[in-house]
Amino acid sequence: MKNAAAKSLLLPTQHLRRSADTSAAANEYAAKLQLCFERGPPGYALAAVIHAHMIASGFSPRAHILNRMISFYCKSSNLDYAKKLFDKIPQPDIVARTTLLAAYSSTGNLKLARKTFDSIPLKIRDTVCHNAMITCYAHNNDGHKAIHLFNEMRRNNFKPDNFTYTSVLGALSLVADREHHCQQLHCAVVKSGTSFVTSVVNALISVYVKCAFSPLTSSSLLMKSARKLFDEMLTKDELSWTTIITGYVKNEDLDSAKEVFDGMDEKLVVAWNAMISGYVQKGFVFKVFEMFRKMHSLGIKHDDFTYTSVLSACADAGLFLHGKEVHAHILRTEAKPARDFLVSVNNVLITLYWKIGNINIARNIFDSICVKDLVSWNTILSAYVSMGNIHEAKTIFNKMPEKKSMLSWTVMISGLAQQGSGEEALQLFNEMRPNGLEPCDYAFSGAITACAVLASLEQGRQLHGQLIRLGFDSSLSAANALITMYARCGVLDSAQNVFDRMPCLDSVSWNAMIAAFGQHGHGGRALGLYEEMLKEQILPDRITFLTVISACSHSGLVEQGKKHFESMIKVYKISPGEDHYARLIDLLCRAGKLTEACDVIQNMTHKPGAQIWEALLSGCRLHGDIELGAHAAERLVELIPQHDGTYILLANMFSTAGRWDDVARVRKFMRDRGVKKEPGCSWLEVENKVHVFLVDDTVHPEVKLVYDYLKELVTRIRDLGYVPDTKYVLHDMESEEQKEYALSTHSEKLAVVYGILKLPRGVPIRVFKNLRICGDCHSAVKLMAKAEGREIIVRDGKRFHHFKDGVCSCRNYW
DNA sequence: GTAGGGTTAG
């Protein structure tokens, strides 16, 4: 076909050869180029053939034909050649210059576009070249420059036309004070007489919609203005309908969106897609399927955008079977091969399959995409990160072509931080600037999370300082990370300061602050904040309830905790997950209500998993119920045989009861199965450096100093009533002395002593431990705080202990 | 020669 078309276009060229340079030849060429233009992209390539013919026949084209040629070369992305042609023109006219300018604009080359614009002599400038330059700014996310140029052109008496208004209105969505500009431009539109032009009104509607979509404005009022414009339009086109529908969708007013949608005579695929994406965002998955099926039955063909939305709905909602069905449906009904789908379809398929747990299929899809975009790379990257395969994630990260996006870095940084590799996360964060990328607020959130993991308060504070200097301190994600960081570093006041100063809060902020109070043993304040959250009309989510129930558990507020668990189900219609049950069990067990906990387990709808048994086991250890504890441990070993915590808890329980044979049996069991106990270690920050102590440490350079002072301090606290509690020794040792020595080498004691020696008086000592604090250390540190007159804060694996004047904030309830 | 809508990743 293509060849035939080419022949028909080229056929009558014989006589052109003879009549070069005549105006007849020029007309003939012009007519042919017009045909090429009408043919679309395949025609652009043919234009090059005609051009070759001109050159071969010695025809020297005039401005009009040259301009068309430049335009064709630009369209077929042969910009370099277009520029060469352009340079041959002695005095290019405004059309040639604007063509080139627009070509630079569409390839994202702002600098060259501006240079081209600046080189246009003032006397030949017109409205159109201004329009092109304004569009270029809009596409390069520089709304202010677009507005500036718009004002400048008016000052210079160029009359804005409908193109000008649509472009500059489009650029408005990118500026902060868009509402102000929007009103001014609306007036200008009315005065200019373009307010009846469909495209201009469409742009106005679109701006009102975008202004509405902002937390700082009254969205319903602005949506009403948009709707009024829409209703009063003389002629509506496809775009008018879809703009108002997506406007409602974006502002979460699906009812109004549906009302407009229903009023369309001929519903276009885009309108369907807009509605579907609204239902996806709201999580109305079954509405999504309903629309998807209805399209099919009405004979409206799904397109790649439809697939993308529907598949992402499945992935988000965890409806993996549905997702697979949709995938199968696509493969059945589409004639084109999978790799010819819009890249977004394949991207969302990657998400779907890794969420199913099938990273291999996800990887195959990724590998099969011919032209991967940044989203493809970032999706597979976050897939590996979320699955904890940091190794493969790093490989992908390093393989990413040309410029990684900001997102690639943030995925990697926060992924590393969440997986516990805080140091690597910070290292990567520090590599951003040398790579020419100024970290955004999300990158900061990741780095701050890393500080939370490392309990590195100093570095966290420095990042906070940078945030303020860069003006990111109002960022939600960064502030949320700061709350958690300060809380996890033991500085509750600072966490609350950040929370109190936030201009707007989301559920993550509330959850983080409630969790902070909970971990620090302020159950009452946690519940108070929860009540406040409800008053502010913030809907609690499943995370909220996890933190609320934990907070109750840490403070022994059993009845309240049970009440909130109930209300989660009955009032907020959130079905409890295993994690919720585990916290309920924990709440009951700590309070000694083991029988009630067992009742809950028996009445659970789903099979109890590891989290449940672990909560029961630690409750049994606390209250010395060996039989029940052993039962829970058995279940745990069945489920997660390699988990060291189970054996430790069990051994602890036996040793407390003095059943040394059983302790030995557990230890042998561990050896046989190759389960290793995670060694206890504690750390603290002194002068911006992290000092780590292991049990019975011999590695730290100043350990001698620590042991000497510890020995002296223990004698002093004995006078205050300290009696070493040797039931916390896990080994069966011959003498009490040996046992006492074993206790005295616990890492948390060493770290606390190091803090006493190194940190100036008046500065609280903040120690962090990977495992839970031992009971003997707990009573020793209480008295150390008293003897030294210092505030000591210990964060263990589960919560905080604030020691002061011989008491702990947990009131011995942990 | 110039403009405007629907999708995916944290």
mmCIF file with all atom_site columns, N, CA and C (backbone and C1' of nucleotides) in Angstrom, chain A residues 126 131 202 239 270 303 305 344 347 407, chain B:
data_model
loop_
_atom_site.group_PDB
_atom_site.id
_atom_site.type_symbol
_atom_site.label_atom_id
_atom_site.label_alt_id
_atom_site.label_comp_id
_atom_site.label_asym_id
_atom_site.label_entity_id
_atom_site.label_seq_id
_atom_site.pdbx_PDB_ins_code
_atom_site.Cartn_x
_atom_site.Cartn_y
_atom_site.Cartn_z
_atom_site.occupancy
_atom_site.B_iso_or_equiv
_atom_site.pdbx_formal_charge
_atom_site.auth_seq_id
_atom_site.auth_comp_id
_atom_site.auth_asym_id
_atom_site.auth_atom_id
_atom_site.pdbx_PDB_model_num
ATOM 1   N N     . ASP A 1 126 ? 4.456   38.602 15.863 1.00 0.00 ? 126 ASP A N     1
ATOM 2   C CA    . ASP A 1 126 ? 2.991   38.635 15.804 1.00 0.00 ? 126 ASP A CA    1
ATOM 3   C C     . ASP A 1 126 ? 2.401   37.864 16.975 1.00 0.00 ? 126 ASP A C     1
ATOM 4   N N     . ASN A 1 131 ? 2.119   33.157 21.149 1.00 0.00 ? 131 ASN A N     1
ATOM 5   C CA    . ASN A 1 131 ? 1.348   31.981 21.599 1.00 0.00 ? 131 ASN A CA    1
ATOM 6   C C     . ASN A 1 131 ? 2.251   30.754 21.741 1.00 0.00 ? 131 ASN A C     1
ATOM 7   N N     . ASN A 1 202 ? -13.618 26.089 27.446 1.00 0.00 ? 202 ASN A N     1
ATOM 8   C CA    . ASN A 1 202 ? -13.085 24.824 27.953 1.00 0.00 ? 202 ASN A CA    1
ATOM 9   C C     . ASN A 1 202 ? -11.879 25.065 28.864 1.00 0.00 ? 202 ASN A C     1
ATOM 10  N N     . LEU A 1 239 ? -14.527 17.926 24.441 1.00 0.00 ? 239 LEU A N     1
ATOM 11  C CA    . LEU A 1 239 ? -13.655 18.333 25.516 1.00 0.00 ? 239 LEU A CA    1
ATOM 12  C C     . LEU A 1 239 ? -14.419 19.009 26.650 1.00 0.00 ? 239 LEU A C     1
ATOM 13  N N     . VAL A 1 270 ? -13.426 8.580  26.239 1.00 0.00 ? 270 VAL A N     1
ATOM 14  C CA    . VAL A 1 270 ? -12.760 9.399  27.264 1.00 0.00 ? 270 VAL A CA    1
ATOM 15  C C     . VAL A 1 270 ? -13.663 9.686  28.455 1.00 0.00 ? 270 VAL A C     1
ATOM 16  N N     . ASP A 1 303 ? -10.357 1.102  25.579 1.00 0.00 ? 303 ASP A N     1
ATOM 17  C CA    . ASP A 1 303 ? -9.039  1.409  25.039 1.00 0.00 ? 303 ASP A CA    1
ATOM 18  C C     . ASP A 1 303 ? -7.981  1.200  26.126 1.00 0.00 ? 303 ASP A C     1
ATOM 19  N N     . PHE A 1 305 ? -6.462  3.202  27.988 1.00 0.00 ? 305 PHE A N     1
ATOM 20  C CA    . PHE A 1 305 ? -6.688  3.953  29.221 1.00 0.00 ? 305 PHE A CA    1
ATOM 21  C C     . PHE A 1 305 ? -7.679  3.215  30.126 1.00 0.00 ? 305 PHE A C     1
ATOM 22  N N     . SER A 1 344 ? 1.583   2.271  29.718 1.00 0.00 ? 344 SER A N     1
ATOM 23  C CA    . SER A 1 344 ? 0.936   2.302  31.034 1.00 0.00 ? 344 SER A CA    1
ATOM 24  C C     . SER A 1 344 ? 0.201   1.000  31.356 1.00 0.00 ? 344 SER A C     1
ATOM 25  N N     . ASN A 1 347 ? 2.768   -1.293 32.515 1.00 0.00 ? 347 ASN A N     1
ATOM 26  C CA    . ASN A 1 347 ? 3.247   -0.844 33.826 1.00 0.00 ? 347 ASN A CA    1
ATOM 27  C C     . ASN A 1 347 ? 2.330   -1.314 34.943 1.00 0.00 ? 347 ASN A C     1
ATOM 28  N N     . LEU A 1 407 ? 11.681  10.203 41.637 1.00 0.00 ? 407 LEU A N     1
ATOM 29  C CA    . LEU A 1 407 ? 10.976  9.092  42.257 1.00 0.00 ? 407 LEU A CA    1
ATOM 30  C C     . LEU A 1 407 ? 11.872  7.874  42.429 1.00 0.00 ? 407 LEU A C     1
ATOM 31  P P     . DG  B 2 1   ? 1.132   25.213 8.884  1.00 0.00 ? 1   DG  B P     1
ATOM 32  O "O5'" . DG  B 2 1   ? 1.788   25.855 10.183 1.00 0.00 ? 1   DG  B "O5'" 1
ATOM 33  C "C5'" . DG  B 2 1   ? 2.987   25.300 10.672 1.00 0.00 ? 1   DG  B "C5'" 1
ATOM 34  C "C4'" . DG  B 2 1   ? 3.483   26.196 11.759 1.00 0.00 ? 1   DG  B "C4'" 1
ATOM 35  C "C3'" . DG  B 2 1   ? 2.561   26.284 12.964 1.00 0.00 ? 1   DG  B "C3'" 1
ATOM 36  O "O3'" . DG  B 2 1   ? 2.864   25.235 13.847 1.00 0.00 ? 1   DG  B "O3'" 1
ATOM 37  C "C1'" . DG  B 2 1   ? 3.300   28.440 12.320 1.00 0.00 ? 1   DG  B "C1'" 1
ATOM 38  P P     . DT  B 2 2   ? 1.716   24.525 14.572 1.00 0.00 ? 2   DT  B P     1
ATOM 39  O "O5'" . DT  B 2 2   ? 1.361   25.510 15.762 1.00 0.00 ? 2   DT  B "O5'" 1
ATOM 40  C "C5'" . DT  B 2 2   ? 2.354   25.805 16.762 1.00 0.00 ? 2   DT  B "C5'" 1
ATOM 41  C "C4'" . DT  B 2 2   ? 1.775   26.734 17.785 1.00 0.00 ? 2   DT  B "C4'" 1
ATOM 42  C "C3'" . DT  B 2 2   ? 0.605   26.166 18.546 1.00 0.00 ? 2   DT  B "C3'" 1
ATOM 43  O "O3'" . DT  B 2 2   ? 1.094   25.486 19.678 1.00 0.00 ? 2   DT  B "O3'" 1
ATOM 44  C "C1'" . DT  B 2 2   ? 0.184   28.430 17.895 1.00 0.00 ? 2   DT  B "C1'" 1
ATOM 45  P P     . DA  B 2 3   ? 0.381   24.204 20.170 1.00 0.00 ? 3   DA  B P     1
ATOM 46  O "O5'" . DA  B 2 3   ? -0.876  24.784 20.947 1.00 0.00 ? 3   DA  B "O5'" 1
ATOM 47  C "C5'" . DA  B 2 3   ? -0.653  25.569 22.129 1.00 0.00 ? 3   DA  B "C5'" 1
ATOM 48  C "C4'" . DA  B 2 3   ? -1.918  25.638 22.941 1.00 0.00 ? 3   DA  B "C4'" 1
ATOM 49  C "C3'" . DA  B 2 3   ? -2.473  24.256 23.307 1.00 0.00 ? 3   DA  B "C3'" 1
ATOM 50  O "O3'" . DA  B 2 3   ? -1.914  23.868 24.545 1.00 0.00 ? 3   DA  B "O3'" 1
ATOM 51  C "C1'" . DA  B 2 3   ? -4.208  25.668 22.493 1.00 0.00 ? 3   DA  B "C1'" 1
ATOM 52  P P     . DG  B 2 4   ? -2.019  22.442 25.020 1.00 0.00 ? 4   DG  B P     1
ATOM 53  O "O5'" . DG  B 2 4   ? -3.511  22.264 25.558 1.00 0.00 ? 4   DG  B "O5'" 1
ATOM 54  C "C5'" . DG  B 2 4   ? -3.900  22.841 26.809 1.00 0.00 ? 4   DG  B "C5'" 1
ATOM 55  C "C4'" . DG  B 2 4   ? -5.389  22.641 27.000 1.00 0.00 ? 4   DG  B "C4'" 1
ATOM 56  C "C3'" . DG  B 2 4   ? -5.807  21.174 27.061 1.00 0.00 ? 4   DG  B "C3'" 1
ATOM 57  O "O3'" . DG  B 2 4   ? -5.769  20.748 28.414 1.00 0.00 ? 4   DG  B "O3'" 1
ATOM 58  C "C1'" . DG  B 2 4   ? -7.271  22.408 25.628 1.00 0.00 ? 4   DG  B "C1'" 1
ATOM 59  P P     . DG  B 2 5   ? -5.173  19.394 28.799 1.00 0.00 ? 5   DG  B P     1
ATOM 60  O "O5'" . DG  B 2 5   ? -6.446  18.450 28.920 1.00 0.00 ? 5   DG  B "O5'" 1
ATOM 61  C "C5'" . DG  B 2 5   ? -7.451  18.742 29.893 1.00 0.00 ? 5   DG  B "C5'" 1
ATOM 62  C "C4'" . DG  B 2 5   ? -8.465  17.624 29.884 1.00 0.00 ? 5   DG  B "C4'" 1
ATOM 63  C "C3'" . DG  B 2 5   ? -7.879  16.232 30.093 1.00 0.00 ? 5   DG  B "C3'" 1
ATOM 64  O "O3'" . DG  B 2 5   ? -7.760  15.977 31.486 1.00 0.00 ? 5   DG  B "O3'" 1
ATOM 65  C "C1'" . DG  B 2 5   ? -9.505  16.220 28.347 1.00 0.00 ? 5   DG  B "C1'" 1
ATOM 66  P P     . DG  B 2 6   ? -6.781  14.936 31.993 1.00 0.00 ? 6   DG  B P     1
ATOM 67  O "O5'" . DG  B 2 6   ? -7.498  13.550 31.657 1.00 0.00 ? 6   DG  B "O5'" 1
ATOM 68  C "C5'" . DG  B 2 6   ? -8.678  13.178 32.372 1.00 0.00 ? 6   DG  B "C5'" 1
ATOM 69  C "C4'" . DG  B 2 6   ? -9.028  11.739 32.039 1.00 0.00 ? 6   DG  B "C4'" 1
ATOM 70  C "C3'" . DG  B 2 6   ? -7.923  10.738 32.373 1.00 0.00 ? 6   DG  B "C3'" 1
ATOM 71  O "O3'" . DG  B 2 6   ? -8.129  10.271 33.693 1.00 0.00 ? 6   DG  B "O3'" 1
ATOM 72  C "C1'" . DG  B 2 6   ? -8.791  10.334 30.186 1.00 0.00 ? 6   DG  B "C1'" 1
ATOM 73  P P     . DT  B 2 7   ? -6.866  10.151 34.588 1.00 0.00 ? 7   DT  B P     1
ATOM 74  O "O5'" . DT  B 2 7   ? -6.141  8.865  34.022 1.00 0.00 ? 7   DT  B "O5'" 1
ATOM 75  C "C5'" . DT  B 2 7   ? -6.813  7.600  34.051 1.00 0.00 ? 7   DT  B "C5'" 1
ATOM 76  C "C4'" . DT  B 2 7   ? -5.788  6.508  33.913 1.00 0.00 ? 7   DT  B "C4'" 1
ATOM 77  C "C3'" . DT  B 2 7   ? -4.607  6.626  34.849 1.00 0.00 ? 7   DT  B "C3'" 1
ATOM 78  O "O3'" . DT  B 2 7   ? -4.923  6.046  36.076 1.00 0.00 ? 7   DT  B "O3'" 1
ATOM 79  C "C1'" . DT  B 2 7   ? -3.885  6.069  32.651 1.00 0.00 ? 7   DT  B "C1'" 1
ATOM 80  P P     . DT  B 2 8   ? -4.144  6.405  37.364 1.00 0.00 ? 8   DT  B P     1
ATOM 81  O "O5'" . DT  B 2 8   ? -2.815  5.530  37.213 1.00 0.00 ? 8   DT  B "O5'" 1
ATOM 82  C "C5'" . DT  B 2 8   ? -2.899  4.102  37.225 1.00 0.00 ? 8   DT  B "C5'" 1
ATOM 83  C "C4'" . DT  B 2 8   ? -1.530  3.535  36.973 1.00 0.00 ? 8   DT  B "C4'" 1
ATOM 84  C "C3'" . DT  B 2 8   ? -0.470  4.010  37.945 1.00 0.00 ? 8   DT  B "C3'" 1
ATOM 85  O "O3'" . DT  B 2 8   ? -0.499  3.165  39.075 1.00 0.00 ? 8   DT  B "O3'" 1
ATOM 86  C "C1'" . DT  B 2 8   ? 0.364   3.966  35.702 1.00 0.00 ? 8   DT  B "C1'" 1
ATOM 87  P P     . DA  B 2 9   ? -0.209  3.717  40.521 1.00 0.00 ? 9   DA  B P     1
ATOM 88  O "O5'" . DA  B 2 9   ? 1.383   3.685  40.477 1.00 0.00 ? 9   DA  B "O5'" 1
ATOM 89  C "C5'" . DA  B 2 9   ? 2.067   2.427  40.437 1.00 0.00 ? 9   DA  B "C5'" 1
ATOM 90  C "C4'" . DA  B 2 9   ? 3.517   2.670  40.751 1.00 0.00 ? 9   DA  B "C4'" 1
ATOM 91  C "C3'" . DA  B 2 9   ? 3.741   3.480  42.034 1.00 0.00 ? 9   DA  B "C3'" 1
ATOM 92  O "O3'" . DA  B 2 9   ? 3.927   2.578  43.110 1.00 0.00 ? 9   DA  B "O3'" 1
ATOM 93  C "C1'" . DA  B 2 9   ? 5.034   4.352  40.246 1.00 0.00 ? 9   DA  B "C1'" 1
ATOM 94  P P     . DG  B 2 10  ? 3.314   2.933  44.536 1.00 0.00 ? 10  DG  B P     1
ATOM 95  O "O5'" . DG  B 2 10  ? 4.357   3.957  45.139 1.00 0.00 ? 10  DG  B "O5'" 1
ATOM 96  C "C5'" . DG  B 2 10  ? 5.691   3.542  45.363 1.00 0.00 ? 10  DG  B "C5'" 1
ATOM 97  C "C4'" . DG  B 2 10  ? 6.343   4.571  46.220 1.00 0.00 ? 10  DG  B "C4'" 1
ATOM 98  C "C3'" . DG  B 2 10  ? 5.650   4.824  47.556 1.00 0.00 ? 10  DG  B "C3'" 1
ATOM 99  O "O3'" . DG  B 2 10  ? 6.531   4.582  48.629 1.00 0.00 ? 10  DG  B "O3'" 1
ATOM 100 C "C1'" . DG  B 2 10  ? 6.121   6.857  46.452 1.00 0.00 ? 10  DG  B "C1'" 1
#
